Coordinates of N, CA and C in Angstrom, one line a residue:
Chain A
X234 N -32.3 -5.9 17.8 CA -31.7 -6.7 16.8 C -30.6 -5.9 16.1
X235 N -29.5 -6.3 16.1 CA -28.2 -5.9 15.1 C -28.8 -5.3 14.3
X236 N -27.9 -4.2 14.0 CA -28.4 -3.7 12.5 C -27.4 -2.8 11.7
X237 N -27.6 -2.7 10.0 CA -26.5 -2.5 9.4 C -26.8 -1.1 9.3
X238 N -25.8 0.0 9.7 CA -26.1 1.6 9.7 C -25.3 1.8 8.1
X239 N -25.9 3.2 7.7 CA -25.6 3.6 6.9 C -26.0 5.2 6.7
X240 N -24.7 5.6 6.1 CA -24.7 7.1 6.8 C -23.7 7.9 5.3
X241 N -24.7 9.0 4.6 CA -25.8 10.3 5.5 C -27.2 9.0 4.3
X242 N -28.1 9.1 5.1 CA -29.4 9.0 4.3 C -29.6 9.4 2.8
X243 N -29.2 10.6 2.6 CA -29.2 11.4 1.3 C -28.5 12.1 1.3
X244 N -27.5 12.0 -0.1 CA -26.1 12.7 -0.6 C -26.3 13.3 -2.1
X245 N -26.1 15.1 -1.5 CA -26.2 15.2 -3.3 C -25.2 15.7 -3.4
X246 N -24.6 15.7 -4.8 CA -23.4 15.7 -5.2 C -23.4 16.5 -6.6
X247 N -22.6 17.3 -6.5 CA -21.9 17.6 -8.3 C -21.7 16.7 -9.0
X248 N -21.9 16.8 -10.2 CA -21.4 15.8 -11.1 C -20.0 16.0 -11.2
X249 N -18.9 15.2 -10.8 CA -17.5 15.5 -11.6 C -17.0 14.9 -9.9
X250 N -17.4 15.3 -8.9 CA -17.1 15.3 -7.6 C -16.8 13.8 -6.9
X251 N -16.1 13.8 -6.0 CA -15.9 12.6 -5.4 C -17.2 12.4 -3.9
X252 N -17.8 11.2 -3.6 CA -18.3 10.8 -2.9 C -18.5 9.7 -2.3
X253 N -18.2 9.4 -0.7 CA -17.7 8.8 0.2 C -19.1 8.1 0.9
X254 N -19.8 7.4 0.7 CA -20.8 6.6 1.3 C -20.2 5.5 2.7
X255 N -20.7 5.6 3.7 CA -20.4 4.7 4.8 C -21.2 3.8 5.3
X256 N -20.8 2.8 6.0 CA -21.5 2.1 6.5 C -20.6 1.2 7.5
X257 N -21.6 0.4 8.5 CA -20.9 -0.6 9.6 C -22.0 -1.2 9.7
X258 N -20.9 -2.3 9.3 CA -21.6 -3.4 9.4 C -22.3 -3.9 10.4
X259 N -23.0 -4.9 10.7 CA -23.1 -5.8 12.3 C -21.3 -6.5 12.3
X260 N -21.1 -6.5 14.1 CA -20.0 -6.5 14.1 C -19.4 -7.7 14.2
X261 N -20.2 -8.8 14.4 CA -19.8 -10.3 14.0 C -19.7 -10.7 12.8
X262 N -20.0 -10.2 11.7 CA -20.0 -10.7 10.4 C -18.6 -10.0 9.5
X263 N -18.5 -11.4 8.7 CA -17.2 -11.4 8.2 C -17.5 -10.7 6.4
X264 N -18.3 -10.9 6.2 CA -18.7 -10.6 4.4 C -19.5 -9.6 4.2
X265 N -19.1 -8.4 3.5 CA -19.4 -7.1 3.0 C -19.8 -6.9 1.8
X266 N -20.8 -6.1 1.0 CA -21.7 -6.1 0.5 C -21.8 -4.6 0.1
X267 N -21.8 -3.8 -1.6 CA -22.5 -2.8 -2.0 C -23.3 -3.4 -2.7
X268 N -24.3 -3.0 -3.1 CA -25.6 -2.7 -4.3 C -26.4 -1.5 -4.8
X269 N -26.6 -1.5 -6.2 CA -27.1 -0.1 -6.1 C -28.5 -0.4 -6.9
X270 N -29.4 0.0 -6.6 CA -30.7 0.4 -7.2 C -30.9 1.5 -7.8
X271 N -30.9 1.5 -9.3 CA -31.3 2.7 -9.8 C -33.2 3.2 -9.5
X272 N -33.4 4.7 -9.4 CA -34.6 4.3 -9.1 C -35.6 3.5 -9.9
X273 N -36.7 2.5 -8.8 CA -37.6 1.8 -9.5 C -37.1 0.8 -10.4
X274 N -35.8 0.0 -10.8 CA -35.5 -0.9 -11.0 C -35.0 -1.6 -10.4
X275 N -34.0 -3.0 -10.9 CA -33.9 -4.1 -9.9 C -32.0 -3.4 -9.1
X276 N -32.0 -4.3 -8.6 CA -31.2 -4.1 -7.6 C -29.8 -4.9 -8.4
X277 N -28.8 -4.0 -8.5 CA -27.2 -5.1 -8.7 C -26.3 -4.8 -7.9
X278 N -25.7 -5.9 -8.1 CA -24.6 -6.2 -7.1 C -23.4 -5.5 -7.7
X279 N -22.8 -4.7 -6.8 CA -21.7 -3.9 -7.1 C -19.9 -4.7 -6.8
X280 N -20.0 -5.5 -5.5 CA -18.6 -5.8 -4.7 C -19.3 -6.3 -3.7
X281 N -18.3 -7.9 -3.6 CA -17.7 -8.1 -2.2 C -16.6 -8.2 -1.3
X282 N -16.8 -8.0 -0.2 CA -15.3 -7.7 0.7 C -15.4 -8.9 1.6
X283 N -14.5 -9.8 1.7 CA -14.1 -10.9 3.2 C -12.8 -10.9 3.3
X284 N -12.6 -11.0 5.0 CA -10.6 -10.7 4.8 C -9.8 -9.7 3.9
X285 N -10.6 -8.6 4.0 CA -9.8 -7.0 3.7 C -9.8 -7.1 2.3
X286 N -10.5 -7.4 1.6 CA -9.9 -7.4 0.2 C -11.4 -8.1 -0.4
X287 N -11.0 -7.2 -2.1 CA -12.7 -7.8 -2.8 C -12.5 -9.3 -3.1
X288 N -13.5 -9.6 -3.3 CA -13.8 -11.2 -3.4 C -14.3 -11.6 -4.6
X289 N -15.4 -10.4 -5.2 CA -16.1 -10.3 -6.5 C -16.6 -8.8 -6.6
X290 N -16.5 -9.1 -8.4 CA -16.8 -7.6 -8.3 C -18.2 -7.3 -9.8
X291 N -18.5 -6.7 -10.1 CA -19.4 -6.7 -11.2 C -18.5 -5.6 -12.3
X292 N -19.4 -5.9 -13.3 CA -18.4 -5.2 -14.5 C -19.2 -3.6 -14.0
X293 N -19.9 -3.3 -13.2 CA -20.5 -1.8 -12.8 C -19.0 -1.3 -12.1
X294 N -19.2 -2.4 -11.4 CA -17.7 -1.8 -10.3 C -16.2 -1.6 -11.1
X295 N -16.2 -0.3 -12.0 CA -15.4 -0.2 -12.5 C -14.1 0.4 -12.0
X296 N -12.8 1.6 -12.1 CA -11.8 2.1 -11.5 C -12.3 3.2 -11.4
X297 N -14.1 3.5 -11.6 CA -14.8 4.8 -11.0 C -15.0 4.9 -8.9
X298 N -14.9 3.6 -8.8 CA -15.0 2.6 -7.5 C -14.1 2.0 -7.1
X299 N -13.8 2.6 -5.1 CA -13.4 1.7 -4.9 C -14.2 1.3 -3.4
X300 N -13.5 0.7 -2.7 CA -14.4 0.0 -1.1 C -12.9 -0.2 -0.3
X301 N -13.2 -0.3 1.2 CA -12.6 0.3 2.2 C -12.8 -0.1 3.3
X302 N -12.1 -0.5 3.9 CA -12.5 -1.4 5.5 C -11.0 -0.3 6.6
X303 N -11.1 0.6 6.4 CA -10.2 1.1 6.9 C -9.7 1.4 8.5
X304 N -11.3 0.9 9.3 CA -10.8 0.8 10.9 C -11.1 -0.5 11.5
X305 N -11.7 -1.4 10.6 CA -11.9 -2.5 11.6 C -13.3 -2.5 11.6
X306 N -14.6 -1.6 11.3 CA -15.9 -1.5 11.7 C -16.7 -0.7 10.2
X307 N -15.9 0.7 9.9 CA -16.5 1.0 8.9 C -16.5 0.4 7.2
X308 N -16.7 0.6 6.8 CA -16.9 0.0 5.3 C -17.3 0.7 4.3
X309 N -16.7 1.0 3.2 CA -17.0 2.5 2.7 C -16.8 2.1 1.0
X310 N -17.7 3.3 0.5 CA -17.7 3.0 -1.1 C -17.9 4.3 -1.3
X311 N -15.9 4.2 -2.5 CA -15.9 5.7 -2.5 C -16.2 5.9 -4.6
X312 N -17.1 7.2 -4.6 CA -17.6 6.7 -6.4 C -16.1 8.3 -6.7
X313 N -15.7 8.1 -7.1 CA -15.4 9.0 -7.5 C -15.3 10.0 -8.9
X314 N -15.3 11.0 -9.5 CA -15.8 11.7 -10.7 C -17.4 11.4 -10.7
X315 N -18.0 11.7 -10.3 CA -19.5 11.2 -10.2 C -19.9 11.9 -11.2
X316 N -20.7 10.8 -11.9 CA -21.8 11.1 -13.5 C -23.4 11.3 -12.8
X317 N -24.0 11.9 -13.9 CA -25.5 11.5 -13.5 C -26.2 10.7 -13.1
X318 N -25.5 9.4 -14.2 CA -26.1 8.3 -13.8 C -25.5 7.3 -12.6
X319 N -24.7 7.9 -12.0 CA -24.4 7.6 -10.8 C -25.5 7.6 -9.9
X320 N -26.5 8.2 -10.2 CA -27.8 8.6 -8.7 C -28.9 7.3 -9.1
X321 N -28.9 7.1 -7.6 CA -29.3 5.5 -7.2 C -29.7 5.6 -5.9
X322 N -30.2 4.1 -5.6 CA -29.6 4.0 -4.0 C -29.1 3.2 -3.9
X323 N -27.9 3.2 -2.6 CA -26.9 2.4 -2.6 C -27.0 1.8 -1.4
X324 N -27.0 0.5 -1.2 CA -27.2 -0.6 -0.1 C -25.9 -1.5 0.3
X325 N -25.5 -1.2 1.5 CA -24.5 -2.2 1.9 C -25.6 -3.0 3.2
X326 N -24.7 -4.3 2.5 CA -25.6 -5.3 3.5 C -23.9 -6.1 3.9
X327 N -24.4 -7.1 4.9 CA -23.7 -8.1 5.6 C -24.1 -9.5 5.8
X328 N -23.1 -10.5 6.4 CA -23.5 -11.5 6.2 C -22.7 -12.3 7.4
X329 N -23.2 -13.1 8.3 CA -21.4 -13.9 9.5 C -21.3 -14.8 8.1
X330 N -21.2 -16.0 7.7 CA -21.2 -17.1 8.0 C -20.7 -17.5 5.9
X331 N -20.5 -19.1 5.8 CA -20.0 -19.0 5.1 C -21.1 -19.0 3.5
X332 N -20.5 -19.4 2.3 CA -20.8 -19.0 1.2 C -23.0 -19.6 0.9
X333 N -23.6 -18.8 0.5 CA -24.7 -18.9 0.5 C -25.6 -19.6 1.7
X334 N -25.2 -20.4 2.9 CA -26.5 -20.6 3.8 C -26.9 -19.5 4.9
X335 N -26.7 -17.8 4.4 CA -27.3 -17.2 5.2 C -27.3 -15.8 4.4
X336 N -28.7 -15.5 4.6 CA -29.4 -14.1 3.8 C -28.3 -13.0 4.5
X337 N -28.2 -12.1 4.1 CA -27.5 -10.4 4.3 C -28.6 -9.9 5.1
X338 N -27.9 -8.8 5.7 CA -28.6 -7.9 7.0 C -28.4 -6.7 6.1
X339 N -29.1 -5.8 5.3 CA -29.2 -4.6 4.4 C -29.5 -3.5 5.1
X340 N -28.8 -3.1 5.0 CA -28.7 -1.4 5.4 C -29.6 0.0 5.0
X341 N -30.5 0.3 5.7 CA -31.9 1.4 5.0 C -31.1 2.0 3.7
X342 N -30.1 2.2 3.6 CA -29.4 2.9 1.9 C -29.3 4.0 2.0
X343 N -28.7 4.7 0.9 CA -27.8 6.1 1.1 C -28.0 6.2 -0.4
X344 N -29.1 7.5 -0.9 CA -29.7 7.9 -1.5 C -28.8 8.8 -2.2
X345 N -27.7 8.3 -3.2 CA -27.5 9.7 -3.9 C -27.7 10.4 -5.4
X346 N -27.9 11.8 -5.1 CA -28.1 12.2 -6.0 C -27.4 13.4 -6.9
X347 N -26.8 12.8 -7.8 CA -25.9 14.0 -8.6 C -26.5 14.5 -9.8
X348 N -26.0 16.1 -9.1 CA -26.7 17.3 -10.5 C -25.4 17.9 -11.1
Chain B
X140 N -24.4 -18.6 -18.8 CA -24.3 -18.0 -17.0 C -25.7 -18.2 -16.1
X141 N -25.8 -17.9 -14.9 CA -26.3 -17.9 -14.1 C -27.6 -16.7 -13.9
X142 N -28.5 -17.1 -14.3 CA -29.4 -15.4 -14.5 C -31.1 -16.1 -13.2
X143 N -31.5 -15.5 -13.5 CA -32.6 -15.7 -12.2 C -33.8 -14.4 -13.3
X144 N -35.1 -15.3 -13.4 CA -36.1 -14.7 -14.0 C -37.6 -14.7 -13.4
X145 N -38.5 -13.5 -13.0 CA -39.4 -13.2 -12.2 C -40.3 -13.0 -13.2
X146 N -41.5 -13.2 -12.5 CA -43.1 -12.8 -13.6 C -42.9 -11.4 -13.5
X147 N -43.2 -10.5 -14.3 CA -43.5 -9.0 -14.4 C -44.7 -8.6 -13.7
X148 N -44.4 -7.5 -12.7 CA -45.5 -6.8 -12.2 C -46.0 -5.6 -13.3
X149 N -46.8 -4.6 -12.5 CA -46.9 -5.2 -11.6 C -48.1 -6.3 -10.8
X150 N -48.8 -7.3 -9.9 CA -49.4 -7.6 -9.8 C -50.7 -7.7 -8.9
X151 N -52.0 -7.2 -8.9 CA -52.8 -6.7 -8.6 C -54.0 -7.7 -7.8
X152 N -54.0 -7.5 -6.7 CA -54.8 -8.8 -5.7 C -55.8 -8.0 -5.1
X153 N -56.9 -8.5 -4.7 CA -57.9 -8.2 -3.9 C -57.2 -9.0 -2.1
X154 N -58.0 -7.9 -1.3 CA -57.0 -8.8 0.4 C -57.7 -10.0 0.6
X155 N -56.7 -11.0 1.1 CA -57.0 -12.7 1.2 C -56.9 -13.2 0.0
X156 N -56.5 -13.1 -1.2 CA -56.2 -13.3 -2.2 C -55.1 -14.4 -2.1
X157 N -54.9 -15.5 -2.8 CA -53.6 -16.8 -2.7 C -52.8 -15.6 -3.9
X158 N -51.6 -16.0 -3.7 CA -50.4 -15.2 -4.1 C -49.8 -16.1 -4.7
X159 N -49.7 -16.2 -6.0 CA -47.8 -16.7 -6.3 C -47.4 -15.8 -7.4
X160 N -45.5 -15.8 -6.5 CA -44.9 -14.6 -7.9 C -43.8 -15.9 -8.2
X161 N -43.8 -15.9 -9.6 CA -43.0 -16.8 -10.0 C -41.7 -16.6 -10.0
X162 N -40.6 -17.6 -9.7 CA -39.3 -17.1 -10.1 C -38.8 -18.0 -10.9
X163 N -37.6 -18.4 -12.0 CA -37.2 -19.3 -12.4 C -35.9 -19.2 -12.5
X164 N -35.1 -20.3 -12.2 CA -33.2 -19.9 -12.1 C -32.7 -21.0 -13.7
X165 N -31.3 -20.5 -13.4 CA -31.1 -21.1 -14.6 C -29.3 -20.7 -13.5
X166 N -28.6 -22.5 -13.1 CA -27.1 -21.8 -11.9 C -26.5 -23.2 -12.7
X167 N -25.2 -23.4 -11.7 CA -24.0 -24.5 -12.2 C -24.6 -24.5 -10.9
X168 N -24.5 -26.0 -11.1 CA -23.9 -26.1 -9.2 C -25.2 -25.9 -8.3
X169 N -25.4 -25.7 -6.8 CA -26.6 -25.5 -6.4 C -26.5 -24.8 -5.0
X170 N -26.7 -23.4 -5.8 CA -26.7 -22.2 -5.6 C -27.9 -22.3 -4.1
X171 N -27.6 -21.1 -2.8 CA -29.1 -20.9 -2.3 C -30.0 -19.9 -3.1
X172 N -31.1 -20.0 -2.8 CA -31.9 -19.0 -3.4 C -33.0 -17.7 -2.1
X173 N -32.8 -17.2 -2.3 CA -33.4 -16.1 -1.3 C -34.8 -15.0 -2.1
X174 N -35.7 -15.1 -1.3 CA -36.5 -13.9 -1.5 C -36.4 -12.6 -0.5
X175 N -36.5 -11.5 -0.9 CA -36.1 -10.4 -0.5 C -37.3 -9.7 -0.9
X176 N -37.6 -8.4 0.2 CA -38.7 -7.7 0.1 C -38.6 -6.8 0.4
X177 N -38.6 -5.2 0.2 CA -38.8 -4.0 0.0 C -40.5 -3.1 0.0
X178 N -40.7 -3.0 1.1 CA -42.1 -1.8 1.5 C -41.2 -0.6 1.1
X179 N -42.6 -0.1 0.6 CA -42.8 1.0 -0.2 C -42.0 2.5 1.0
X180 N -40.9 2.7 0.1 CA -40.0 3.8 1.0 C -38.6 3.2 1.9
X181 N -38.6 2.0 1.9 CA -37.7 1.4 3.0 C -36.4 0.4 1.9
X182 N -35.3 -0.2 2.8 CA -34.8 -0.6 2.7 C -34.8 -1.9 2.1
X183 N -34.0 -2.8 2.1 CA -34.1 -4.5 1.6 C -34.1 -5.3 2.6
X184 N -35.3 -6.4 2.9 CA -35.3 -7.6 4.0 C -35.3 -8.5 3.0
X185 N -34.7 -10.1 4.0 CA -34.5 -10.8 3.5 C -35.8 -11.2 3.9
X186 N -36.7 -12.1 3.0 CA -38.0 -12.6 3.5 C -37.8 -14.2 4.0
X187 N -36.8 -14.4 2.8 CA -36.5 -16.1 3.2 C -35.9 -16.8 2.3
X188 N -35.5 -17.9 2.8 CA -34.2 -18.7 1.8 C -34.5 -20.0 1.6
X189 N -33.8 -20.4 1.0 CA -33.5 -22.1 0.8 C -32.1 -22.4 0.5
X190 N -31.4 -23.4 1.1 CA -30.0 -23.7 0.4 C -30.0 -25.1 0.0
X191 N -30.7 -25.9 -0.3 CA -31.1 -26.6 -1.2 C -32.3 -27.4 -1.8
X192 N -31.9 -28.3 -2.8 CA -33.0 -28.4 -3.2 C -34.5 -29.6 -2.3
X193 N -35.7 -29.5 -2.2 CA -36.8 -29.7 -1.6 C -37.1 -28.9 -0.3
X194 N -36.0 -27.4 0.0 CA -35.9 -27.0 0.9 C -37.1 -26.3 0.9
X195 N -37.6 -26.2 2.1 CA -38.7 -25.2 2.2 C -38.8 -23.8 2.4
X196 N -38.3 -22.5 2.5 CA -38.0 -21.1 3.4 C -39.7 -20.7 3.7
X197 N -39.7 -19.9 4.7 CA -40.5 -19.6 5.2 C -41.0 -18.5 6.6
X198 N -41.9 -17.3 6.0 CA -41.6 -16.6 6.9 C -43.1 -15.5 6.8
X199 N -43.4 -14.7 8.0 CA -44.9 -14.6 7.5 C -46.1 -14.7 6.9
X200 N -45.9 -15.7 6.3 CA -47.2 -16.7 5.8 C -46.9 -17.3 5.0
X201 N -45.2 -16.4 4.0 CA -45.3 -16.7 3.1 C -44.1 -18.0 2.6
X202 N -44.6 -18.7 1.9 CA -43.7 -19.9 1.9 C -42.5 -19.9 0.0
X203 N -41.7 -20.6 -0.2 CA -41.0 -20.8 -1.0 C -40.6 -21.9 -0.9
X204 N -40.6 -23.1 -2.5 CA -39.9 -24.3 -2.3 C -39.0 -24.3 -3.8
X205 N -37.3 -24.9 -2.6 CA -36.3 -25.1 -3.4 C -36.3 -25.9 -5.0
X206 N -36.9 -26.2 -6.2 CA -37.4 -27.3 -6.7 C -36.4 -27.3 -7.8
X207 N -35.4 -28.3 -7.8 CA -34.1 -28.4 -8.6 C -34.8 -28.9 -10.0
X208 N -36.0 -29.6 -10.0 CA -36.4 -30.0 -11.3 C -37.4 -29.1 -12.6
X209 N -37.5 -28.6 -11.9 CA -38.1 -27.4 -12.6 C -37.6 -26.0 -12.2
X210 N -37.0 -26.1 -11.6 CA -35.6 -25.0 -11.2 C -36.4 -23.5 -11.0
X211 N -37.2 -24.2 -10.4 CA -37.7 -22.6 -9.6 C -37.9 -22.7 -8.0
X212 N -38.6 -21.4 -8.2 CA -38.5 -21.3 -6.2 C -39.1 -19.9 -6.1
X213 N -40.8 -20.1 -6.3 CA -42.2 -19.9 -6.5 C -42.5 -19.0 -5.3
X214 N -43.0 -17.7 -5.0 CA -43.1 -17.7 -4.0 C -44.6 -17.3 -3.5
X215 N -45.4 -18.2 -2.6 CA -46.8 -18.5 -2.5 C -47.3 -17.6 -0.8
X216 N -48.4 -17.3 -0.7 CA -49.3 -16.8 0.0 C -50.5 -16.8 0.4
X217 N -51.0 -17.3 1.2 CA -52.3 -18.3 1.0 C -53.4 -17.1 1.0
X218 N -53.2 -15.8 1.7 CA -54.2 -15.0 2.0 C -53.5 -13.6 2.2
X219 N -53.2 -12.8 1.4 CA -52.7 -11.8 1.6 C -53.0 -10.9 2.2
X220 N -52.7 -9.7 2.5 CA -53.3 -8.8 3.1 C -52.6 -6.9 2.4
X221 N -53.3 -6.5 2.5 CA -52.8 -4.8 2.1 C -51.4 -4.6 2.8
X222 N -50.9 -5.0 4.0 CA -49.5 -4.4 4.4 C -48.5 -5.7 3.4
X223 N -49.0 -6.4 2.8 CA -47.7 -7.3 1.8 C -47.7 -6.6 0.8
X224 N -47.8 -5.2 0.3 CA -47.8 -4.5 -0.6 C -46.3 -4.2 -0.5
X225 N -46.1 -4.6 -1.6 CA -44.6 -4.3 -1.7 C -43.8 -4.3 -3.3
X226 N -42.2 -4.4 -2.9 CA -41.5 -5.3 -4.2 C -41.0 -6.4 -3.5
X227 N -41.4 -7.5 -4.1 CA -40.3 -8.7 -3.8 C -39.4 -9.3 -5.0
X228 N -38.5 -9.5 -4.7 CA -37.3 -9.9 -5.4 C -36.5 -11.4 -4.8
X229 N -36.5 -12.1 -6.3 CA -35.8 -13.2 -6.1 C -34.4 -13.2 -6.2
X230 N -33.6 -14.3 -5.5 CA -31.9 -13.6 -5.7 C -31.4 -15.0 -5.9
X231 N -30.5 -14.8 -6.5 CA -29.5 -16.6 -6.2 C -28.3 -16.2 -6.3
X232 N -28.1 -16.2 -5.0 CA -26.6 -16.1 -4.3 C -26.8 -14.8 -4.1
X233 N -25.3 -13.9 -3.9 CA -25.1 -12.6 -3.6 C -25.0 -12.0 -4.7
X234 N -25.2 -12.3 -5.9 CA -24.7 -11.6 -6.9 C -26.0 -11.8 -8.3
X235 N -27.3 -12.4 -8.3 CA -27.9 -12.9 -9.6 C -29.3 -12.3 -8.8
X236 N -29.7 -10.8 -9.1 CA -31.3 -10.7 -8.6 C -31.9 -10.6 -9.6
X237 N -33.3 -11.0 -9.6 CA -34.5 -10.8 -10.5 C -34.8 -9.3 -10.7
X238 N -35.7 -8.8 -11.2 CA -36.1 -7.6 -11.8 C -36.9 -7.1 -10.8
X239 N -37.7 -8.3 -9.9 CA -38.7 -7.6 -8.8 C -39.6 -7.2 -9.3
X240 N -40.4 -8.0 -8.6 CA -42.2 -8.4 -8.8 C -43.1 -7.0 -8.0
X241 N -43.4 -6.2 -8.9 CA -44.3 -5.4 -7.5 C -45.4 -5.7 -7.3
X242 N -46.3 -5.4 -6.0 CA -47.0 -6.8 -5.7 C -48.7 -5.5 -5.1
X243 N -49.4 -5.4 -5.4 CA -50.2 -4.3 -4.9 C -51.5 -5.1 -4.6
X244 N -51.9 -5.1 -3.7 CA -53.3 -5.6 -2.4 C -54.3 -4.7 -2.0
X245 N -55.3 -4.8 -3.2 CA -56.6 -3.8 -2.8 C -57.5 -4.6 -1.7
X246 N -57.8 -3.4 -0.8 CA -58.6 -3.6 0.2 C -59.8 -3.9 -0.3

């Protein structure tokens, strides 16, 4: 079964530092997806990406954030100046098809953590 | 606005136990609704959906119905078992998740 990679597993980071989370999507699907889970709470929605460009964004996803489709496959969310409370885990998921009749394919996540 | 509200865990069953975690929506318009489920250590699955209302989603035993008049979308389990130990989370749309129900099945 397709599935959404996401790469490195666990990132730890300086606080102040920039960090580059990746992922690829499944390769049929048109709609892109961050989320971040702080530990043990609920899950928010960060950005979406369809046709090279965001779609929606949350007031989290501030100019600390941006996202990146830069070859055609990968898909990237870069946090830059990273705070403490930047450590989470972060989930890109995917989706083919159009607005709400099909669930996201979620990505195991990319665990980071800044000291 | 558009918010999505779950019973608070976490929730505590004996195994074969009937299951329901409540959800309740509050959208414009008529949004799908998805349950989503997270085992302990892992990533996010989609458990199951509905994109409108009387829809039924359904998947592993466990069932969910669309219900525009009381604007929820319940999510039921006739007989659980210890590996449905989890979190489950209600969502409407890509962008409105619940707080996530955690769901714990003593043997």
């Amino acid at each position: 079964e397709p599935e959404v990679t996401q790469t490195p597993s666990h990132q730890v980071t300086q606080m102040g530092q920039e960090v580059i989370l990746r992922c690829v999507p499944i390769s049929n699907h048109l709609y892109f997806y961050w989320y971040r889970q702080i530990l043990g709470q609920k899950v928010e929605f960060l950005v979406s990406f369809y046709n090279n460009e965001i779609s929606e964004k949350s007031e989290i996803f501030d100019d600390q954030f941006s996202v990146e489709r830069p070859d055609g496959s990968n898909f990237t969310l870069k946090i830059r100046s990273t705070k403490l409370e930047d450590s989470a885990m972060y989930f890109c998921a995917s989706r083919p098809g159009t607005a709400g009749a099909y669930g996201y394919t979620f990505g195991s996540g990319t665990r980071l953590t800044v000291v | 606005g558009n918010s999505v509200t779950q019973m608070e865990g976490p929730v505590t069953l004996s195994e074969e136990a009937f299951l329901t975690i409540n959800c309740t929506y509050t959208a414009t318009g008529y949004p799908s609704l998805f349950w989503y489920v997270q085992y302990p250590g892992e990533g996010l699955q989609l458990l199951l959906k509905a994109t409108k209302a009387d829809d039924k989603g359904s998947n592993k035993g466990f069932e969910a119905t669309y219900r525009k008049e009381t604007t929820s979308f319940h999510l039921e389990k006739g007989s659980v078992q210890v590996s449905d130990s989890a979190v489950y989370f209600c969502a409407l749309s890509q962008e409105i998740w619940g707080a996530g129900t955690k769901l714990i099945i003593k043997p």
